[in-house]
Coordinates of C-alpha atoms and ligand atoms in Angstrom, one line a residue:
M1 CA -10.4 -16.0 21.8
R2 CA -7.3 -18.0 20.8
L3 CA -6.3 -17.0 17.3
S4 CA -3.5 -18.0 14.9
V5 CA -2.0 -15.8 12.1
I6 CA 0.2 -17.5 9.5
G7 CA 2.4 -14.9 7.7
A8 CA 3.9 -11.8 9.2
G9 CA 3.9 -9.4 6.3
Y10 CA 1.9 -6.1 6.2
V11 CA -1.5 -7.8 6.5
G12 CA -0.4 -10.7 8.9
L13 CA 1.6 -8.6 11.3
T14 CA -1.1 -5.8 11.5
T15 CA -3.8 -8.5 11.9
A16 CA -2.0 -10.3 14.7
A17 CA -1.0 -7.1 16.6
C18 CA -4.4 -5.5 16.3
L19 CA -6.4 -8.6 17.3
A20 CA -4.1 -8.9 20.3
Q21 CA -4.7 -5.1 21.0
V22 CA -8.5 -5.6 21.1
G23 CA -8.2 -8.5 23.5
H24 CA -7.5 -11.8 21.8
D25 CA -4.7 -14.2 22.5
V26 CA -2.7 -14.5 19.3
F27 CA 0.1 -16.7 17.9
C28 CA 1.8 -15.5 14.7
S29 CA 4.3 -17.3 12.5
D30 CA 6.3 -16.7 9.3
S31 CA 8.2 -19.1 7.1
D32 CA 11.1 -16.6 7.1
V33 CA 12.9 -17.9 10.2
D34 CA 15.2 -14.9 10.3
K35 CA 12.2 -12.5 10.3
L36 CA 10.4 -14.6 12.9
H37 CA 13.5 -14.6 15.1
K38 CA 13.8 -10.8 14.8
L39 CA 10.1 -10.4 15.7
Q40 CA 10.6 -12.6 18.8
H41 CA 13.2 -10.0 19.8
G42 CA 11.0 -7.0 18.9
V43 CA 12.8 -6.1 15.7
M44 CA 10.2 -5.0 13.0
P45 CA 10.7 -6.1 9.4
I46 CA 8.8 -3.0 8.2
F47 CA 8.3 0.6 9.0
E48 CA 4.6 1.2 9.8
P49 CA 3.3 3.9 12.1
H50 CA 2.1 2.5 15.5
L51 CA 2.8 -1.1 14.6
Q52 CA 6.0 -1.5 16.6
S53 CA 4.4 -0.2 19.8
I54 CA 1.4 -2.4 19.7
V55 CA 3.6 -5.5 18.8
A56 CA 5.8 -4.7 21.8
H57 CA 2.7 -4.2 24.0
G58 CA 1.1 -7.4 22.9
Q59 CA 4.3 -9.4 23.6
E60 CA 4.8 -7.6 27.0
I61 CA 1.3 -8.6 28.3
G62 CA 1.6 -12.1 26.8
R63 CA -1.2 -11.7 24.3
L64 CA 1.0 -11.8 21.2
T65 CA 3.5 -14.6 20.6
F66 CA 5.7 -15.3 17.6
D67 CA 6.3 -18.9 17.1
S68 CA 6.7 -21.7 14.5
T69 CA 4.0 -22.4 12.0
E70 CA 3.3 -25.8 13.7
R71 CA 2.8 -24.4 17.2
T72 CA 0.8 -21.5 15.7
I73 CA -1.5 -23.9 14.0
D74 CA -1.9 -25.9 17.2
F75 CA -2.8 -22.7 19.2
G76 CA -5.8 -21.0 17.7
E77 CA -9.4 -22.0 17.1
A78 CA -9.4 -19.7 14.2
I79 CA -6.4 -19.5 11.8
F80 CA -5.9 -16.4 9.6
I81 CA -3.9 -17.3 6.4
C82 CA -2.0 -14.1 5.6
V83 CA 0.8 -15.4 3.3
G84 CA 1.9 -13.6 0.2
T85 CA 0.2 -14.1 -3.2
P86 CA 2.9 -12.5 -5.4
P87 CA 2.3 -12.2 -9.2
L88 CA 3.5 -15.0 -11.5
G89 CA 5.0 -14.0 -14.8
N90 CA 1.7 -14.2 -16.6
G91 CA 0.0 -12.0 -14.0
D92 CA -1.8 -14.8 -12.2
A93 CA -1.6 -14.8 -8.4
D94 CA 0.9 -17.3 -7.0
L95 CA -1.2 -19.4 -4.6
S96 CA 1.5 -22.0 -3.7
A97 CA 2.1 -20.5 -0.2
I98 CA -1.6 -20.7 0.6
E99 CA -1.8 -24.3 -0.7
G100 CA 1.2 -25.2 1.5
V101 CA -0.3 -23.7 4.6
A102 CA -3.7 -25.4 3.9
R103 CA -2.0 -28.8 3.6
T104 CA -0.1 -28.3 6.9
I105 CA -3.3 -27.4 8.7
A106 CA -5.1 -30.4 7.2
K107 CA -2.4 -32.8 8.3
R108 CA -1.8 -31.3 11.7
A109 CA -4.9 -29.7 13.2
E110 CA -7.4 -31.7 15.3
G111 CA -10.9 -30.9 16.5
Y112 CA -12.4 -27.8 14.9
R113 CA -10.7 -25.0 13.0
L114 CA -12.1 -21.8 11.3
I115 CA -9.7 -21.4 8.4
I116 CA -9.7 -17.7 7.3
E117 CA -8.3 -16.7 4.0
K118 CA -7.1 -13.1 4.5
S119 CA -4.5 -12.8 1.7
T120 CA -5.8 -11.3 -1.6
V121 CA -6.8 -14.2 -3.8
P122 CA -8.7 -14.9 -7.0
V123 CA -12.4 -15.8 -6.8
Q124 CA -13.1 -19.5 -6.0
T125 CA -9.8 -19.8 -4.0
G126 CA -11.9 -20.6 -1.0
A127 CA -13.6 -23.4 -2.8
Q128 CA -10.2 -24.8 -3.8
L129 CA -9.0 -24.5 -0.2
R130 CA -12.0 -26.4 1.1
K131 CA -11.3 -29.2 -1.3
H132 CA -7.6 -29.2 -0.6
V133 CA -8.1 -29.5 3.1
S134 CA -10.6 -32.4 2.7
V135 CA -8.1 -34.2 0.5
H136 CA -5.3 -33.9 3.1
N137 CA -7.4 -34.1 6.2
T138 CA -5.8 -37.1 8.1
N139 CA -7.1 -36.3 11.6
G140 CA -10.8 -36.0 11.1
L141 CA -10.5 -32.3 11.3
E142 CA -13.8 -30.4 11.4
Y143 CA -13.4 -27.0 9.7
D144 CA -14.9 -24.1 7.9
V145 CA -13.0 -22.1 5.2
V146 CA -14.0 -18.5 4.9
S147 CA -12.9 -15.4 3.1
N148 CA -12.1 -12.2 5.1
P149 CA -10.3 -9.8 2.8
E150 CA -8.3 -7.0 4.3
F151 CA -8.5 -3.4 3.0
L152 CA -5.7 -1.7 5.1
K153 CA -3.4 0.7 3.3
E154 CA 0.4 0.8 4.0
G155 CA 1.3 3.8 6.1
T156 CA -2.0 3.7 8.0
S157 CA -2.4 -0.1 8.4
V158 CA -3.1 0.0 12.2
E159 CA -5.6 2.8 11.9
D160 CA -7.3 1.2 8.9
F161 CA -7.5 -2.2 10.7
L162 CA -8.9 -0.8 13.9
H163 CA -11.2 1.8 12.2
P164 CA -12.3 0.0 9.1
D165 CA -14.9 1.3 6.6
R166 CA -16.3 -2.3 6.6
I167 CA -15.5 -5.8 7.6
V168 CA -16.3 -8.3 4.8
V169 CA -16.7 -12.0 5.5
G170 CA -17.5 -14.7 3.0
V171 CA -18.9 -17.8 4.7
D172 CA -20.9 -20.9 4.0
S173 CA -22.0 -21.7 7.5
S174 CA -23.7 -19.8 10.3
R175 CA -21.2 -21.1 12.8
A176 CA -18.4 -19.5 10.8
A177 CA -20.3 -16.2 10.6
R178 CA -20.9 -16.3 14.3
L179 CA -17.2 -16.9 15.1
L180 CA -16.0 -14.1 12.8
Q181 CA -18.5 -11.7 14.4
E182 CA -17.1 -12.7 17.8
I183 CA -13.5 -12.1 16.7
Y184 CA -14.4 -8.7 15.3
Q185 CA -17.0 -7.6 17.9
P186 CA -14.6 -5.2 19.7
I187 CA -13.8 -3.5 16.4
I188 CA -17.5 -3.4 15.3
D189 CA -18.4 -1.8 18.7
Q190 CA -15.1 0.1 18.8
T191 CA -14.6 -1.0 22.4
F192 CA -10.7 -1.2 22.6
T193 CA -7.9 1.0 23.7
C194 CA -7.0 2.9 20.6
P195 CA -3.2 3.1 20.0
V196 CA -3.5 5.6 17.2
H197 CA -5.7 8.5 18.4
A198 CA -5.3 10.2 21.8
D199 CA -8.9 11.3 21.5
C200 CA -10.2 8.5 19.4
P201 CA -13.1 9.5 17.1
R202 CA -14.8 6.1 17.6
R203 CA -17.5 5.3 15.1
P204 CA -19.3 2.3 16.6
G205 CA -21.3 0.1 14.4
V206 CA -18.7 -0.7 11.8
H207 CA -20.4 -2.5 8.8
F208 CA -20.0 -6.2 9.2
L209 CA -20.9 -7.5 5.7
V210 CA -21.7 -11.3 5.5
T211 CA -21.6 -12.7 2.0
D212 CA -20.7 -16.0 0.3
T213 CA -17.0 -16.7 -0.2
N214 CA -16.9 -16.0 -4.0
S215 CA -18.5 -12.6 -3.5
A216 CA -16.1 -11.6 -0.7
E217 CA -13.1 -12.6 -2.9
I218 CA -14.4 -10.5 -5.8
I219 CA -15.1 -7.5 -3.4
K220 CA -11.4 -7.3 -2.7
H221 CA -10.1 -7.4 -6.2
A222 CA -12.9 -5.2 -7.5
S223 CA -12.2 -2.6 -4.8
N224 CA -8.5 -2.3 -5.6
S225 CA -9.2 -2.3 -9.3
F226 CA -11.8 0.5 -9.0
L227 CA -9.4 2.7 -6.9
A228 CA -6.6 2.1 -9.5
M229 CA -9.1 3.1 -12.2
K230 CA -9.9 6.3 -10.4
I231 CA -6.2 7.2 -10.2
S232 CA -5.6 6.5 -13.9
F233 CA -8.8 8.5 -14.8
I234 CA -7.6 11.5 -12.9
N235 CA -4.1 11.2 -14.4
M236 CA -5.7 11.3 -17.9
V237 CA -7.7 14.3 -16.9
A238 CA -4.5 15.9 -15.7
D239 CA -2.9 15.4 -19.0
L240 CA -5.9 17.1 -20.7
C241 CA -5.7 20.0 -18.3
E242 CA -2.1 20.5 -19.1
A243 CA -2.8 20.5 -22.9
A244 CA -6.0 22.6 -22.7
G245 CA -4.8 25.1 -20.1
A246 CA -6.8 24.1 -17.1
D247 CA -5.8 23.4 -13.4
I248 CA -6.2 19.7 -12.3
G249 CA -6.3 20.8 -8.7
K250 CA -9.5 22.8 -9.3
V251 CA -10.9 20.1 -11.7
A252 CA -10.4 17.3 -9.2
A253 CA -12.0 19.4 -6.4
G254 CA -14.9 20.2 -8.6
I255 CA -15.7 16.6 -9.6
G256 CA -14.9 15.2 -6.2
L257 CA -17.7 17.3 -4.6
D258 CA -20.2 15.0 -6.1
P259 CA -20.7 12.3 -3.4
R260 CA -21.3 9.7 -6.2
I261 CA -17.6 10.4 -7.2
G262 CA -16.0 11.4 -3.9
S263 CA -12.7 13.3 -3.6
D264 CA -10.5 10.4 -2.4
F265 CA -8.1 8.9 -4.8
L266 CA -8.4 11.7 -7.3
H267 CA -4.8 12.8 -6.7
P268 CA -2.8 13.0 -10.0
G269 CA 0.9 12.1 -10.1
I270 CA 3.5 9.8 -11.5
G271 CA 1.2 6.8 -11.1
F272 CA 0.2 4.2 -8.6
G273 CA 2.6 1.5 -7.3
G274 CA 3.0 -0.7 -4.2
F275 CA 2.5 -4.4 -3.8
C276 CA -1.2 -4.3 -4.2
F277 CA -2.7 -2.3 -7.1
P278 CA -0.4 -3.4 -9.9
K279 CA -0.6 -7.1 -9.1
D280 CA -4.3 -7.1 -8.1
L281 CA -5.2 -5.3 -11.3
Q282 CA -3.3 -7.9 -13.4
A283 CA -4.7 -10.8 -11.4
F284 CA -8.3 -9.5 -11.8
V285 CA -7.9 -9.1 -15.5
R286 CA -6.5 -12.7 -15.7
I287 CA -9.4 -14.1 -13.7
A288 CA -12.0 -12.3 -15.8
E289 CA -10.3 -13.8 -18.9
K290 CA -10.6 -17.3 -17.4
F291 CA -14.3 -16.7 -17.0
G292 CA -14.7 -15.3 -20.5
C293 CA -15.0 -11.7 -19.4
D294 CA -12.9 -9.2 -21.4
F295 CA -11.8 -6.6 -18.8
A296 CA -10.1 -4.3 -21.4
L297 CA -11.1 -1.4 -19.2
L298 CA -8.6 -2.5 -16.5
E299 CA -6.0 -3.2 -19.1
E300 CA -6.2 0.4 -20.1
V301 CA -6.0 1.5 -16.5
E302 CA -2.7 -0.4 -16.3
R303 CA -1.4 1.0 -19.6
I304 CA -2.2 4.6 -18.5
N305 CA -0.3 3.9 -15.3
Q306 CA 2.7 2.5 -17.0
K307 CA 2.9 5.6 -19.2
R308 CA 3.1 8.1 -16.3
V309 CA 6.8 7.5 -15.7
H310 CA 7.8 8.1 -19.3
R311 CA 5.5 11.2 -19.4
F312 CA 7.2 12.6 -16.3
V313 CA 10.7 12.1 -17.6
E314 CA 9.7 13.8 -20.9
K315 CA 8.7 16.9 -18.8
L316 CA 12.3 17.0 -17.4
K317 CA 13.7 16.7 -20.9
K318 CA 11.5 19.5 -22.1
E319 CA 13.1 21.8 -19.6
L320 CA 16.6 20.4 -19.2
W321 CA 17.1 19.3 -22.8
V322 CA 19.9 16.7 -22.6
L323 CA 19.7 14.7 -19.4
R324 CA 23.1 13.1 -19.8
G325 CA 25.4 14.7 -17.2
K326 CA 22.6 16.6 -15.5
K327 CA 22.4 16.4 -11.7
I328 CA 19.0 15.5 -10.5
C329 CA 17.9 15.6 -6.9
A330 CA 15.2 13.0 -6.2
W331 CA 13.0 13.5 -3.2
G332 CA 11.2 10.2 -2.2
L333 CA 11.8 6.6 -3.1
A334 CA 8.9 4.7 -1.3
F335 CA 5.8 4.0 -3.4
K336 CA 3.9 6.4 -1.0
P337 CA 4.6 8.3 2.2
N338 CA 4.8 6.8 5.7
T339 CA 6.1 3.5 4.6
D340 CA 9.6 2.1 3.7
D341 CA 8.1 -0.1 0.9
V342 CA 9.6 0.4 -2.5
R343 CA 7.9 -2.5 -4.3
F344 CA 6.7 -1.4 -7.7
A345 CA 7.4 2.2 -6.6
P346 CA 6.9 4.8 -9.5
A347 CA 9.8 6.8 -7.9
L348 CA 12.3 4.0 -8.6
A349 CA 11.0 3.6 -12.1
V350 CA 11.5 7.4 -12.8
I351 CA 15.0 7.2 -11.3
R352 CA 15.9 4.1 -13.4
Q353 CA 15.0 6.1 -16.6
L354 CA 17.0 9.1 -15.5
L355 CA 20.0 6.9 -14.9
A356 CA 19.5 5.2 -18.2
E357 CA 19.5 8.6 -19.8
G358 CA 22.9 9.3 -18.3
A359 CA 21.8 11.7 -15.5
S360 CA 23.3 11.5 -12.1
V361 CA 20.8 11.2 -9.3
R362 CA 21.2 12.1 -5.6
A363 CA 18.3 10.7 -3.7
Y364 CA 16.7 11.1 -0.2
D365 CA 13.8 9.3 1.5
P366 CA 13.0 9.5 5.2
Q367 CA 12.5 5.7 5.6
A368 CA 13.0 3.8 2.3
M369 CA 16.6 4.2 1.5
R370 CA 17.8 0.9 3.0
K371 CA 15.2 -1.1 1.0
A372 CA 15.9 1.0 -2.2
Q373 CA 19.6 0.3 -1.9
S374 CA 18.9 -3.4 -2.7
E375 CA 17.1 -2.4 -5.9
L376 CA 19.2 0.6 -7.0
P377 CA 22.8 0.2 -5.5
E378 CA 24.3 2.6 -8.0
L379 CA 22.2 5.5 -6.7
T380 CA 23.7 8.3 -4.5
Y381 CA 21.8 8.2 -1.2
C382 CA 21.9 11.4 0.9
H383 CA 21.4 12.2 4.6
D384 CA 18.7 14.7 4.0
A385 CA 16.7 16.6 1.4
Y386 CA 19.2 19.5 1.4
E387 CA 22.3 17.3 0.8
A388 CA 20.5 15.7 -2.1
A389 CA 19.8 19.2 -3.6
E390 CA 23.4 20.3 -3.6
G391 CA 24.4 21.4 -7.1
A392 CA 21.2 20.1 -8.6
D393 CA 19.9 21.1 -12.1
A394 CA 16.5 20.1 -10.9
I395 CA 14.6 18.9 -7.8
V396 CA 12.0 16.2 -8.5
L397 CA 9.4 15.3 -5.9
L398 CA 8.4 11.6 -6.3
T399 CA 6.9 10.7 -2.9
E400 CA 4.8 13.2 -1.0
W401 CA 6.5 12.9 2.5
E402 CA 5.3 15.6 4.9
E403 CA 8.9 16.9 5.4
F404 CA 9.2 17.9 1.7
R405 CA 6.0 20.0 2.0
N406 CA 7.8 22.0 4.8
A407 CA 11.1 22.4 3.0
D408 CA 13.2 25.6 3.5
W409 CA 13.1 27.0 0.0
K410 CA 15.4 29.9 0.9
R411 CA 18.1 27.5 2.0
L412 CA 17.5 25.3 -1.1
A413 CA 17.8 28.3 -3.4
G414 CA 21.4 28.7 -2.2
L415 CA 22.2 25.0 -2.7
V416 CA 20.9 24.2 -6.2
E417 CA 22.7 24.9 -9.5
R418 CA 19.4 25.8 -11.1
P419 CA 16.2 26.7 -9.1
W420 CA 13.8 24.3 -10.9
M421 CA 11.3 22.2 -9.1
I422 CA 9.1 19.5 -10.7
D423 CA 6.4 18.2 -8.4
G424 CA 5.4 14.7 -9.4
R425 CA 2.7 14.6 -6.7
N426 CA 1.3 18.2 -6.8
V427 CA 1.7 18.6 -3.1
L428 CA 4.0 21.6 -2.8
S429 CA 2.8 25.2 -2.3
R430 CA 3.5 26.8 -5.7
E431 CA 3.5 30.2 -4.1
D432 CA 6.2 29.2 -1.6
V433 CA 8.4 27.6 -4.2
V434 CA 8.1 30.3 -6.7
G435 CA 8.3 33.0 -4.0
H436 CA 11.9 31.8 -3.4
G437 CA 12.9 32.1 -7.0
F438 CA 12.2 28.6 -8.2
Q439 CA 10.5 27.7 -11.4
Y440 CA 7.7 25.3 -10.4
V441 CA 6.1 22.6 -12.6
G442 CA 3.4 20.3 -11.3
I443 CA 1.1 17.7 -12.9
G444 CA -2.0 18.7 -14.8
G445 CA -1.4 22.4 -15.7
V446 CA -0.2 23.5 -12.3
S447 CA 2.9 25.6 -12.8
G448 CA 4.6 28.9 -11.9
T449 CA 7.6 31.1 -12.4
P450 CA 9.0 33.9 -10.2
E451 CA 7.6 36.4 -12.7
M452 CA 4.1 35.1 -12.1
T453 CA 4.0 35.4 -8.3
H454 CA 1.9 38.6 -8.4
S455 CA -0.9 36.9 -10.4
F456 CA -1.4 33.7 -8.3
A457 CA -3.7 35.4 -5.9
S458 CA -6.3 36.2 -8.6
I459 CA -6.4 32.6 -9.9
Ligands
UDX501 C1 -4.1 -0.3 -1.4 C2 -5.5 -0.1 -1.0 O1 -5.8 1.3 -0.8 C3 -5.9 -0.9 0.2 O2 -7.3 -0.8 0.5 C4 -5.6 -2.4 0.0 O3 -5.8 -3.1 1.1 C5 -4.1 -2.5 -0.4 O4 -3.8 -1.7 -1.5 P1 -1.7 0.6 -0.6 O5 -1.2 -0.1 -1.7 O6 -1.1 0.5 0.7 O7 -3.3 0.2 -0.4 O8 -1.7 2.2 -1.0 P2 -2.7 3.3 -1.5 O9 -2.8 4.4 -0.5 O10 -3.9 2.7 -2.0 O11 -1.8 3.9 -2.7 C6 -1.6 3.1 -3.8 C7 -0.8 3.9 -4.9 O12 -1.7 4.8 -5.5 C8 0.4 4.7 -4.3 O13 1.4 4.6 -5.2 C9 -0.2 6.1 -4.3 O14 0.9 7.1 -4.4 C10 -1.1 6.1 -5.5 N1 -2.2 7.1 -5.4 C11 -3.1 7.0 -4.4 C12 -2.3 8.1 -6.4 O15 -1.5 8.2 -7.3 N2 -3.3 9.0 -6.3 C13 -4.3 8.9 -5.3 O16 -5.2 9.7 -5.3 C14 -4.2 7.9 -4.3

């Protein structure tokens, strides 16, 4: 099928590349001409596992083309709108980019178009879009506007798109539902060459959920808000474990065994970040307000999350006393591993507070330092985790990259001023760390000192 994708961010680029991978002919555009030019020459604007290779493959075999918005609109029978919906000052989602694309489609396209809203948007945006296109429709365009929210996570976007838990479509015509089923059939049946898994664990029969547009839009916001709520919940339980002398790792495992709860997204830490949870939570609260629903529950989820950073810095103060003049080694800058994205990253919020307290920070991240530099130019960026640890009074783990889990603690013990490790993501092996003479402090009552090593086995 000939498909168009407007917007080459995480959702747009992954959508375009994956739909080409499963056999469609795809044109993709972006209003950022510099980004578009780079993509036309195979330069990726983001670090995302597997994405570069399938973009290159799609271009090579002529199934994926990056071109202007106008030519992209002309190309496809179905047009995916994947432009950004960043937060406005009051927390509402900024829909101006979507409105702009809708008007261009209305003024330019001829014949029939399936207009697919894939960006995360407030409920009733689809209805607004339908109206807007009809107002600006100068060519007698026949069209359907549908909602098709995307649930991919950064760091695993290609895998999540090709192996989704579900595909949700919000439509108001059977023609639209049929076309969307046709677009996604290779993914529903899992009949494509998988670029992620050598021995692909195909699970045919992916759920293809057909609803109305409003419900589909709410499914997206509610899903993200629920996941954020789960994280804030486990972070509160972690604080209780710390105060009451329990182990959050054990507690999370215990409650997660209940399939009604599930063990995913019960990982305590310094809070959730990224470009989705914080803004979607705010936007959902704002929408509810507009419809007279008081979502205080989600406001509390946000408040708990905002307090994580302060609480973490207090832990450092408790151990290091005065932070002014202390040397802190910061491992991780991205909001999560396997991405170079630092937007709303809790790691940067922690570092900003440390710098404000007069500490000097030496940081290392495998992928995100270039993007972090534009936000925190005053930080010292190091070539690796060991250079960052030189002379440190404390090592803080802020993003759980795999390489930190496999750190050489013997080597680190010889580099630091003081062997003190505070694990903001509870991913390190306490035995390993303490076994090499470090004091270890985690989140939620998980801690250890060299003296304790002999007792760990019994816990
Ligand atoms: C999220 C949703 O998961 C995805 O479905 C949606 O499409 C976009 O938003 P993403 O923002 O890429 O994806 O990252 P995610 O893996 O959800 O992590 C979000 C934040 O929560 C990160 O900062 C992560 O560190 C934090 N997190 C996640 C926790 O603190 N604990 C957990 O158990 C899980």
